[in-house]
mmCIF file of C-alpha atoms and ligand atoms in Angstrom:
data_model
loop_
_atom_site.group_PDB
_atom_site.id
_atom_site.type_symbol
_atom_site.label_atom_id
_atom_site.label_comp_id
_atom_site.label_asym_id
_atom_site.label_seq_id
_atom_site.Cartn_x
_atom_site.Cartn_y
_atom_site.Cartn_z
ATOM 1 C CA MET T 1 -5.880 -25.881 -77.656
ATOM 2 C CA GLU T 2 -7.512 -22.580 -76.806
ATOM 3 C CA VAL T 3 -6.197 -22.732 -73.244
ATOM 4 C CA MET T 4 -2.683 -23.365 -74.522
ATOM 5 C CA CYS T 5 -3.007 -20.442 -76.904
ATOM 6 C CA VAL T 6 -4.221 -18.072 -74.175
ATOM 7 C CA LEU T 7 -1.510 -19.300 -71.811
ATOM 8 C CA SER T 8 1.308 -18.830 -74.280
ATOM 9 C CA SER T 9 0.008 -15.379 -75.185
ATOM 10 C CA VAL T 10 -0.022 -14.431 -71.500
ATOM 11 C CA VAL T 11 3.513 -15.753 -71.018
ATOM 12 C CA PHE T 12 4.661 -13.865 -74.111
ATOM 13 C CA LEU T 13 3.055 -10.627 -72.881
ATOM 14 C CA VAL T 14 4.558 -11.017 -69.409
ATOM 15 C CA LEU T 15 8.004 -11.590 -70.918
ATOM 16 C CA ILE T 16 7.669 -8.516 -73.132
ATOM 17 C CA GLN T 17 6.501 -6.516 -70.123
ATOM 18 C CA LEU T 18 9.504 -7.688 -68.069
ATOM 19 C CA VAL T 19 11.995 -6.776 -70.799
ATOM 20 C CA VAL T 20 10.443 -3.355 -71.433
ATOM 21 C CA CYS T 21 10.063 -2.560 -67.745
ATOM 22 C CA LYS T 22 13.556 -3.697 -66.939
ATOM 23 C CA ASN T 23 15.071 -1.527 -69.665
ATOM 24 C CA GLU T 24 13.015 1.595 -69.642
ATOM 25 C CA THR T 25 10.881 1.957 -66.597
ATOM 26 C CA ILE T 26 12.633 0.410 -63.621
ATOM 27 C CA ASN T 27 16.046 1.834 -64.540
ATOM 28 C CA CYS T 28 14.767 5.401 -64.665
ATOM 29 C CA GLN T 29 12.454 5.169 -61.659
ATOM 30 C CA VAL T 30 13.545 7.973 -59.334
ATOM 31 C CA ASN T 31 12.596 5.980 -56.250
ATOM 32 C CA THR T 32 15.127 3.273 -57.177
ATOM 33 C CA PHE T 33 18.084 5.697 -57.359
ATOM 34 C CA GLN T 34 20.658 4.978 -54.699
ATOM 35 C CA THR T 35 22.329 7.708 -52.679
ATOM 36 C CA LYS T 36 25.768 7.412 -51.080
ATOM 37 C CA GLN T 37 25.853 4.453 -48.679
ATOM 38 C CA ASN T 38 26.429 5.439 -45.022
ATOM 39 C CA PHE T 39 26.551 9.106 -46.010
ATOM 40 C CA ASN T 40 28.700 11.024 -43.530
ATOM 41 C CA LEU T 41 27.539 14.628 -43.355
ATOM 42 C CA LYS T 42 30.460 15.803 -41.179
ATOM 43 C CA GLN T 43 32.964 14.640 -43.782
ATOM 44 C CA TYR T 44 30.914 16.273 -46.516
ATOM 45 C CA LEU T 45 30.994 19.740 -44.891
ATOM 46 C CA GLY T 46 33.340 22.421 -46.159
ATOM 47 C CA THR T 47 33.980 23.859 -49.563
ATOM 48 C CA TRP T 48 32.856 22.390 -52.879
ATOM 49 C CA TYR T 49 33.573 24.029 -56.224
ATOM 50 C CA GLU T 50 30.987 23.481 -58.921
ATOM 51 C CA MET T 51 32.499 21.717 -61.941
ATOM 52 C CA LYS T 52 29.379 20.993 -63.992
ATOM 53 C CA TRP T 53 25.683 21.633 -63.566
ATOM 54 C CA LEU T 54 22.307 20.941 -65.076
ATOM 55 C CA VAL T 55 19.000 22.710 -64.483
ATOM 56 C CA PRO T 56 15.680 21.954 -66.174
ATOM 57 C CA PHE T 57 15.540 25.246 -68.057
ATOM 58 C CA ASP T 58 17.751 27.198 -70.410
ATOM 59 C CA VAL T 59 20.211 29.651 -68.868
ATOM 60 C CA PRO T 60 21.640 32.075 -71.449
ATOM 61 C CA VAL T 61 25.445 32.245 -71.452
ATOM 62 C CA ALA T 62 25.349 35.857 -70.213
ATOM 63 C CA ASP T 63 23.426 34.749 -67.107
ATOM 64 C CA ARG T 64 25.744 31.871 -66.149
ATOM 65 C CA TYR T 65 27.892 32.296 -63.060
ATOM 66 C CA LEU T 66 31.652 31.855 -62.859
ATOM 67 C CA ASP T 67 33.684 30.680 -59.844
ATOM 68 C CA TYR T 68 30.579 29.103 -58.279
ATOM 69 C CA ARG T 69 31.224 27.574 -54.868
ATOM 70 C CA HIS T 70 29.265 26.211 -51.916
ATOM 71 C CA ASN T 71 30.614 26.224 -48.381
ATOM 72 C CA TYR T 72 28.717 23.986 -45.936
ATOM 73 C CA THR T 73 29.095 24.560 -42.213
ATOM 74 C CA MET T 74 27.144 23.241 -39.259
ATOM 75 C CA ASN T 75 26.051 25.696 -36.590
ATOM 76 C CA THR T 76 25.497 24.937 -32.917
ATOM 77 C CA ASP T 77 21.821 24.117 -33.628
ATOM 78 C CA ASN T 78 22.924 21.318 -36.002
ATOM 79 C CA GLN T 79 21.667 23.322 -38.956
ATOM 80 C CA VAL T 80 23.765 23.100 -42.110
ATOM 81 C CA LEU T 81 24.347 26.577 -43.464
ATOM 82 C CA VAL T 82 25.359 27.008 -47.071
ATOM 83 C CA SER T 83 27.243 30.097 -48.077
ATOM 84 C CA ILE T 84 27.303 30.428 -51.832
ATOM 85 C CA THR T 85 29.758 32.619 -53.682
ATOM 86 C CA ALA T 86 29.906 33.251 -57.394
ATOM 87 C CA ARG T 87 30.721 35.870 -59.990
ATOM 88 C CA ASN T 88 28.255 36.992 -62.596
ATOM 89 C CA SER T 89 29.444 37.311 -66.162
ATOM 90 C CA SER T 90 30.569 40.891 -65.540
ATOM 91 C CA LYS T 91 32.796 39.553 -62.721
ATOM 92 C CA HIS T 92 30.808 40.997 -59.832
ATOM 93 C CA CYS T 93 30.937 38.914 -56.689
ATOM 94 C CA LEU T 94 27.583 37.517 -55.601
ATOM 95 C CA TYR T 95 26.750 36.086 -52.182
ATOM 96 C CA PHE T 96 23.746 33.896 -51.369
ATOM 97 C CA ASN T 97 22.789 31.901 -48.323
ATOM 98 C CA ALA T 98 20.897 28.654 -47.994
ATOM 99 C CA TYR T 99 20.147 25.833 -45.598
ATOM 100 C CA LEU T 100 20.812 22.198 -46.341
ATOM 101 C CA ASN T 101 17.922 20.608 -44.483
ATOM 102 C CA LEU T 102 18.180 16.994 -43.463
ATOM 103 C CA THR T 103 15.575 14.280 -43.963
ATOM 104 C CA ALA T 104 15.217 10.869 -42.365
ATOM 105 C CA THR T 105 17.481 9.410 -45.069
ATOM 106 C CA PRO T 106 21.147 10.424 -44.778
ATOM 107 C CA GLY T 107 22.308 11.741 -48.138
ATOM 108 C CA LYS T 108 18.812 12.857 -49.126
ATOM 109 C CA MET T 109 18.608 16.502 -48.185
ATOM 110 C CA VAL T 110 16.732 19.625 -49.213
ATOM 111 C CA LEU T 111 18.515 22.771 -50.313
ATOM 112 C CA SER T 112 16.510 25.757 -49.193
ATOM 113 C CA LEU T 113 17.752 29.057 -50.623
ATOM 114 C CA GLN T 114 17.171 32.254 -48.685
ATOM 115 C CA PRO T 115 15.161 35.001 -50.403
ATOM 116 C CA ASP T 116 18.444 36.692 -51.510
ATOM 117 C CA GLY T 117 19.173 33.607 -53.621
ATOM 118 C CA GLY T 118 15.694 33.384 -55.147
ATOM 119 C CA GLY T 119 14.078 31.415 -52.311
ATOM 120 C CA ASP T 120 13.970 28.157 -54.291
ATOM 121 C CA THR T 121 13.800 24.820 -52.542
ATOM 122 C CA TYR T 122 14.889 21.589 -54.173
ATOM 123 C CA THR T 123 15.889 18.108 -53.178
ATOM 124 C CA TYR T 124 19.624 17.524 -52.923
ATOM 125 C CA TRP T 125 20.689 13.920 -53.059
ATOM 126 C CA VAL T 126 24.323 12.998 -52.686
ATOM 127 C CA ILE T 127 24.578 10.162 -55.186
ATOM 128 C CA ASP T 128 28.273 9.618 -54.664
ATOM 129 C CA THR T 129 31.268 11.262 -53.053
ATOM 130 C CA ASP T 130 34.674 10.289 -51.719
ATOM 131 C CA TYR T 131 34.488 13.420 -49.468
ATOM 132 C CA VAL T 132 38.033 14.524 -50.390
ATOM 133 C CA ASN T 133 37.897 14.922 -54.181
ATOM 134 C CA TYR T 134 34.479 14.916 -55.747
ATOM 135 C CA ALA T 135 30.744 14.681 -55.249
ATOM 136 C CA LEU T 136 27.788 14.075 -57.526
ATOM 137 C CA THR T 137 24.439 15.484 -56.450
ATOM 138 C CA TYR T 138 21.038 15.055 -58.040
ATOM 139 C CA ALA T 139 17.614 16.575 -57.597
ATOM 140 C CA CYS T 140 14.357 15.589 -59.206
ATOM 141 C CA GLY T 141 12.099 18.630 -59.455
ATOM 142 C CA GLU T 142 9.112 16.849 -60.944
ATOM 143 C CA MET T 143 8.182 13.207 -60.762
ATOM 144 C CA LEU T 144 6.179 12.122 -63.826
ATOM 145 C CA PRO T 145 3.189 9.760 -63.457
ATOM 146 C CA ASN T 146 5.356 6.859 -64.733
ATOM 147 C CA GLY T 147 7.889 7.426 -61.939
ATOM 148 C CA THR T 148 10.646 8.925 -64.095
ATOM 149 C CA CYS T 149 11.996 12.408 -63.496
ATOM 150 C CA GLY T 150 10.675 15.338 -65.509
ATOM 151 C CA LYS T 151 12.874 18.124 -64.159
ATOM 152 C CA VAL T 152 16.411 17.095 -63.289
ATOM 153 C CA ARG T 153 19.030 19.206 -61.563
ATOM 154 C CA SER T 154 22.469 17.755 -61.135
ATOM 155 C CA TRP T 155 25.899 18.956 -60.104
ATOM 156 C CA ILE T 156 29.420 17.631 -60.179
ATOM 157 C CA TRP T 157 31.496 19.139 -57.364
ATOM 158 C CA SER T 158 35.213 19.164 -56.633
ATOM 159 C CA ARG T 159 37.190 20.113 -53.543
ATOM 160 C CA LYS T 160 39.476 22.045 -55.920
ATOM 161 C CA THR T 161 38.764 24.396 -58.829
ATOM 162 C CA SER T 162 39.444 21.542 -61.257
ATOM 163 C CA ILE T 163 38.686 17.833 -61.526
ATOM 164 C CA SER T 164 40.506 14.916 -63.126
ATOM 165 C CA GLN T 165 39.188 13.318 -66.301
ATOM 166 C CA THR T 166 39.122 9.974 -64.493
ATOM 167 C CA LEU T 167 36.679 11.312 -61.891
ATOM 168 C CA LEU T 168 34.619 13.054 -64.567
ATOM 169 C CA ASN T 169 34.367 9.757 -66.431
ATOM 170 C CA SER T 170 33.123 7.934 -63.355
ATOM 171 C CA THR T 171 30.500 10.622 -62.693
ATOM 172 C CA GLU T 172 29.398 10.152 -66.305
ATOM 173 C CA VAL T 173 28.749 6.475 -65.657
ATOM 174 C CA LEU T 174 26.758 7.364 -62.539
ATOM 175 C CA LEU T 175 24.763 9.990 -64.454
ATOM 176 C CA ASN T 176 23.841 7.397 -67.089
ATOM 177 C CA GLY T 177 22.498 5.265 -64.248
ATOM 178 C CA LEU T 178 20.278 8.216 -63.255
ATOM 179 C CA CYS T 179 19.040 8.468 -66.853
ATOM 180 C CA VAL T 180 20.833 11.808 -67.224
ATOM 181 C CA ASP T 181 22.765 12.545 -70.411
ATOM 182 C CA ALA T 182 26.151 13.612 -69.033
ATOM 183 C CA SER T 183 26.851 15.714 -72.125
ATOM 184 C CA SER T 184 23.917 17.987 -71.251
ATOM 185 C CA LEU T 185 25.723 19.286 -68.155
ATOM 186 C CA ILE T 186 27.260 22.762 -68.476
ATOM 187 C CA THR T 187 30.865 23.320 -67.382
ATOM 188 C CA THR T 188 31.518 26.035 -64.785
ATOM 189 C CA SER T 189 34.466 28.334 -65.465
ATOM 190 C CA HIS T 190 36.842 28.992 -62.594
ATOM 191 C CA VAL T 191 38.808 32.021 -63.667
ATOM 192 C CA GLU T 192 39.713 33.807 -60.440
ATOM 193 C CA ASP T 193 39.975 32.988 -56.745
ATOM 194 C CA ALA T 194 36.498 32.443 -55.328
ATOM 195 C CA CYS T 195 34.829 35.570 -53.998
ATOM 196 C CA SER T 196 35.313 36.136 -50.314
ATOM 197 C CA LYS T 197 33.460 38.581 -48.120
ATOM 198 C CA GLN T 198 36.628 38.892 -46.038
ATOM 199 C CA ASN T 199 38.547 40.155 -49.068
ATOM 200 C CA ASP T 200 35.707 42.500 -49.940
ATOM 201 C CA ASP T 201 35.719 43.730 -46.329
ATOM 202 C CA ALA T 202 39.490 44.190 -46.555
ATOM 203 C CA VAL T 203 38.930 46.456 -49.551
ATOM 204 C CA ILE T 204 36.415 48.452 -47.519
ATOM 205 C CA THR T 205 38.873 48.603 -44.587
ATOM 206 C CA THR T 206 41.594 49.935 -46.864
ATOM 207 C CA SER T 207 39.297 52.585 -48.237
ATOM 208 C CA SER T 208 38.136 53.516 -44.732
ATOM 209 C CA CYS T 209 41.839 53.875 -43.866
ATOM 210 C CA TRP T 210 42.106 56.357 -46.698
ATOM 211 C CA CYS T 211 39.051 58.108 -45.311
ATOM 212 C CA LEU T 212 41.060 58.685 -42.108
ATOM 213 C CA ILE T 213 44.392 59.419 -43.741
ATOM 214 C CA ILE T 214 43.061 62.049 -46.126
ATOM 215 C CA PRO T 215 41.577 64.297 -43.385
ATOM 216 C CA ILE T 216 44.771 63.890 -41.330
ATOM 217 C CA VAL T 217 46.901 64.907 -44.302
ATOM 218 C CA VAL T 218 44.544 67.792 -45.020
ATOM 219 C CA TYR T 219 44.605 68.763 -41.344
ATOM 220 C CA LEU T 220 48.405 68.585 -41.213
ATOM 221 C CA SER T 221 48.806 70.644 -44.343
ATOM 222 C CA ILE T 222 46.383 73.256 -43.018
ATOM 223 C CA PHE T 223 48.283 73.201 -39.714
ATOM 224 C CA HIS T 224 51.531 73.674 -41.617
ATOM 225 C CA LEU T 225 50.018 76.490 -43.601
ATOM 226 C CA ILE T 226 48.972 78.196 -40.402
HETATM 227 C C1 LIG N 301 17.641 -3.288 -73.143
HETATM 228 O O1 LIG N 301 18.912 -2.743 -72.801
HETATM 229 C C2 LIG N 301 19.964 -3.386 -73.472
HETATM 230 C C3 LIG N 301 21.274 -2.841 -72.908
HETATM 231 O O2 LIG N 301 21.115 -1.588 -72.304
HETATM 232 C C4 LIG N 301 19.823 -3.133 -74.969
HETATM 233 O O3 LIG N 301 20.872 -3.753 -75.658
HETATM 234 C C5 LIG N 301 18.506 -3.685 -75.448
HETATM 235 O O4 LIG N 301 18.317 -3.355 -76.807
HETATM 236 C C6 LIG N 301 17.355 -3.112 -74.644
HETATM 237 N N1 LIG N 301 16.115 -3.744 -75.000
HETATM 238 C C7 LIG N 301 14.982 -3.083 -75.224
HETATM 239 C C8 LIG N 301 13.776 -3.895 -75.497
HETATM 240 O O5 LIG N 301 14.912 -1.852 -75.167
HETATM 241 C C1 LIG N 302 7.423 8.642 -68.816
HETATM 242 O O1 LIG N 302 6.553 9.711 -69.136
HETATM 243 C C2 LIG N 302 7.163 10.763 -69.894
HETATM 244 C C3 LIG N 302 6.155 11.874 -70.046
HETATM 245 O O2 LIG N 302 4.913 11.404 -70.341
HETATM 246 C C4 LIG N 302 7.658 10.225 -71.231
HETATM 247 O O3 LIG N 302 8.269 11.257 -71.964
HETATM 248 C C5 LIG N 302 8.647 9.108 -70.974
HETATM 249 O O4 LIG N 302 9.068 8.536 -72.200
HETATM 250 C C6 LIG N 302 8.023 8.037 -70.107
HETATM 251 N N1 LIG N 302 9.057 7.078 -69.787
HETATM 252 C C7 LIG N 302 8.808 5.787 -69.734
HETATM 253 C C8 LIG N 302 9.963 4.909 -69.453
HETATM 254 O O5 LIG N 302 7.695 5.351 -69.883
HETATM 255 C C1 LIG N 303 33.487 28.250 -44.893
HETATM 256 O O1 LIG N 303 32.722 28.753 -43.812
HETATM 257 C C2 LIG N 303 33.388 28.665 -42.565
HETATM 258 C C3 LIG N 303 32.418 29.147 -41.484
HETATM 259 O O2 LIG N 303 31.855 30.377 -41.816
HETATM 260 C C4 LIG N 303 34.649 29.505 -42.596
HETATM 261 O O3 LIG N 303 35.339 29.358 -41.374
HETATM 262 C C5 LIG N 303 35.525 29.024 -43.733
HETATM 263 O O4 LIG N 303 36.653 29.867 -43.843
HETATM 264 C C6 LIG N 303 34.755 29.058 -45.031
HETATM 265 N N1 LIG N 303 35.589 28.503 -46.075
HETATM 266 C C7 LIG N 303 35.871 29.189 -47.157
HETATM 267 C C8 LIG N 303 36.759 28.489 -48.142
HETATM 268 O O5 LIG N 303 35.435 30.306 -47.354
HETATM 269 C C1 LIG N 304 26.509 41.692 -62.193
HETATM 270 O O1 LIG N 304 26.199 42.213 -60.919
HETATM 271 C C2 LIG N 304 26.312 43.615 -60.835
HETATM 272 C C3 LIG N 304 26.087 44.005 -59.371
HETATM 273 O O2 LIG N 304 24.935 43.449 -58.856
HETATM 274 C C4 LIG N 304 25.293 44.242 -61.760
HETATM 275 O O3 LIG N 304 25.411 45.638 -61.718
HETATM 276 C C5 LIG N 304 25.558 43.748 -63.179
HETATM 277 O O4 LIG N 304 24.563 44.241 -64.055
HETATM 278 C C6 LIG N 304 25.527 42.243 -63.214
HETATM 279 N N1 LIG N 304 25.902 41.797 -64.525
HETATM 280 C C7 LIG N 304 25.230 40.838 -65.164
HETATM 281 C C8 LIG N 304 25.750 40.477 -66.517
HETATM 282 O O5 LIG N 304 24.264 40.290 -64.666
HETATM 283 C C1 LIG N 305 15.254 24.575 -43.717
HETATM 284 O O1 LIG N 305 15.724 24.900 -42.421
HETATM 285 C C2 LIG N 305 15.594 26.278 -42.092
HETATM 286 C C3 LIG N 305 16.273 26.495 -40.756
HETATM 287 O O2 LIG N 305 15.885 25.567 -39.822
HETATM 288 C C4 LIG N 305 14.125 26.678 -42.095
HETATM 289 O O3 LIG N 305 14.009 28.047 -41.800
HETATM 290 C C5 LIG N 305 13.558 26.391 -43.466
HETATM 291 O O4 LIG N 305 12.182 26.674 -43.492
HETATM 292 C C6 LIG N 305 13.778 24.934 -43.846
HETATM 293 N N1 LIG N 305 13.332 24.740 -45.209
HETATM 294 C C7 LIG N 305 12.605 23.713 -45.582
HETATM 295 C C8 LIG N 305 12.235 23.659 -47.022
HETATM 296 O O5 LIG N 305 12.278 22.849 -44.820
HETATM 297 C C1 LIG N 306 37.416 9.193 -70.201
HETATM 298 O O1 LIG N 306 36.475 8.732 -71.147
HETATM 299 C C2 LIG N 306 36.822 9.027 -72.487
HETATM 300 C C3 LIG N 306 35.645 8.701 -73.377
HETATM 301 O O2 LIG N 306 34.978 7.585 -72.956
HETATM 302 C C4 LIG N 306 38.079 8.248 -72.823
HETATM 303 O O3 LIG N 306 38.462 8.514 -74.158
HETATM 304 C C5 LIG N 306 39.189 8.681 -71.892
HETATM 305 O O4 LIG N 306 40.338 7.893 -72.110
HETATM 306 C C6 LIG N 306 38.765 8.541 -70.451
HETATM 307 N N1 LIG N 306 39.797 9.161 -69.624
HETATM 308 C C7 LIG N 306 40.217 8.664 -68.472
HETATM 309 C C8 LIG N 306 41.310 9.402 -67.787
HETATM 310 O O5 LIG N 306 39.723 7.679 -67.970
#
């Protein structure tokens, strides 16, 4: 009798454990999260516009960037350079640089910001992408003792400055699978064309033209006066 009682208690406890683990622990275990199968870095390169983002701290509205964009290129040393452009809330163009460092697992990378961008380093996992429309990336900044993530960063990217509701819905499903509440992501505003150093340089070129033209005009008028 006693043996039966102990046995059935053990079976009961194991069953409970299985149900609880299956629901709450295993599902949210960071090391079970899948990244994009056969991730193809070359196809991933190029420009991605940030649609939505999540960081593990509060960013006041006045400090949120507009027109935020990453441009990934590979240099001859096989390093992936990231040029980041954004506008701050007073519409000033900002430029930051980073590296996207590879690891042994394709799709699991490390974004390493240069000092101009704050110097932060965080994991950058491509959870899903179709390369031509959208991408979902995820980073766990702190793994808790129970294997769940304490500090999540996540981004939804688009090749354009907008994204379809259908794609947003499918990223929501994926985010749920990463134990991230999709409604906690903040939407990025895209209000103007992305900042471009070339355009800024063009402005400088135009003004340097004026710097030449003005002395010439002054010279000519002096010449005429003489
Ligand atoms: C396990 O998850 C299912 C579906 O997500 C839910 O209906 C059920 O209540 C959960 N069970 C426990 C023990 O949390
Ligand atoms: C994991 O640990 C964190 C922090 O202690 C806790 O908030 C969370 O509920 C735990 N999750 C599970 C599934 O045990
Ligand atoms: C991305 O960077 C590459 C290399 O610097 C450049 O040729 C390309 O024009 C950039 N794309 C955009 C949209 O700025
Ligand atoms: C935006 O950037 C410009 C130039 O760096 C700076 O002068 C301005 O204070 C910034 N505005 C905000 C709201 O951060
Ligand atoms: C990423 O790669 C760059 C260039 O190779 C290197 O300078 C940097 O230290 C690397 N960052 C990390 C976190 O590995
Ligand atoms: C997206 O999801 C919402 C809410 O679940 C639903 O009402 C809407 O029809 C979906 N839209 C598309 C285009 O799938």
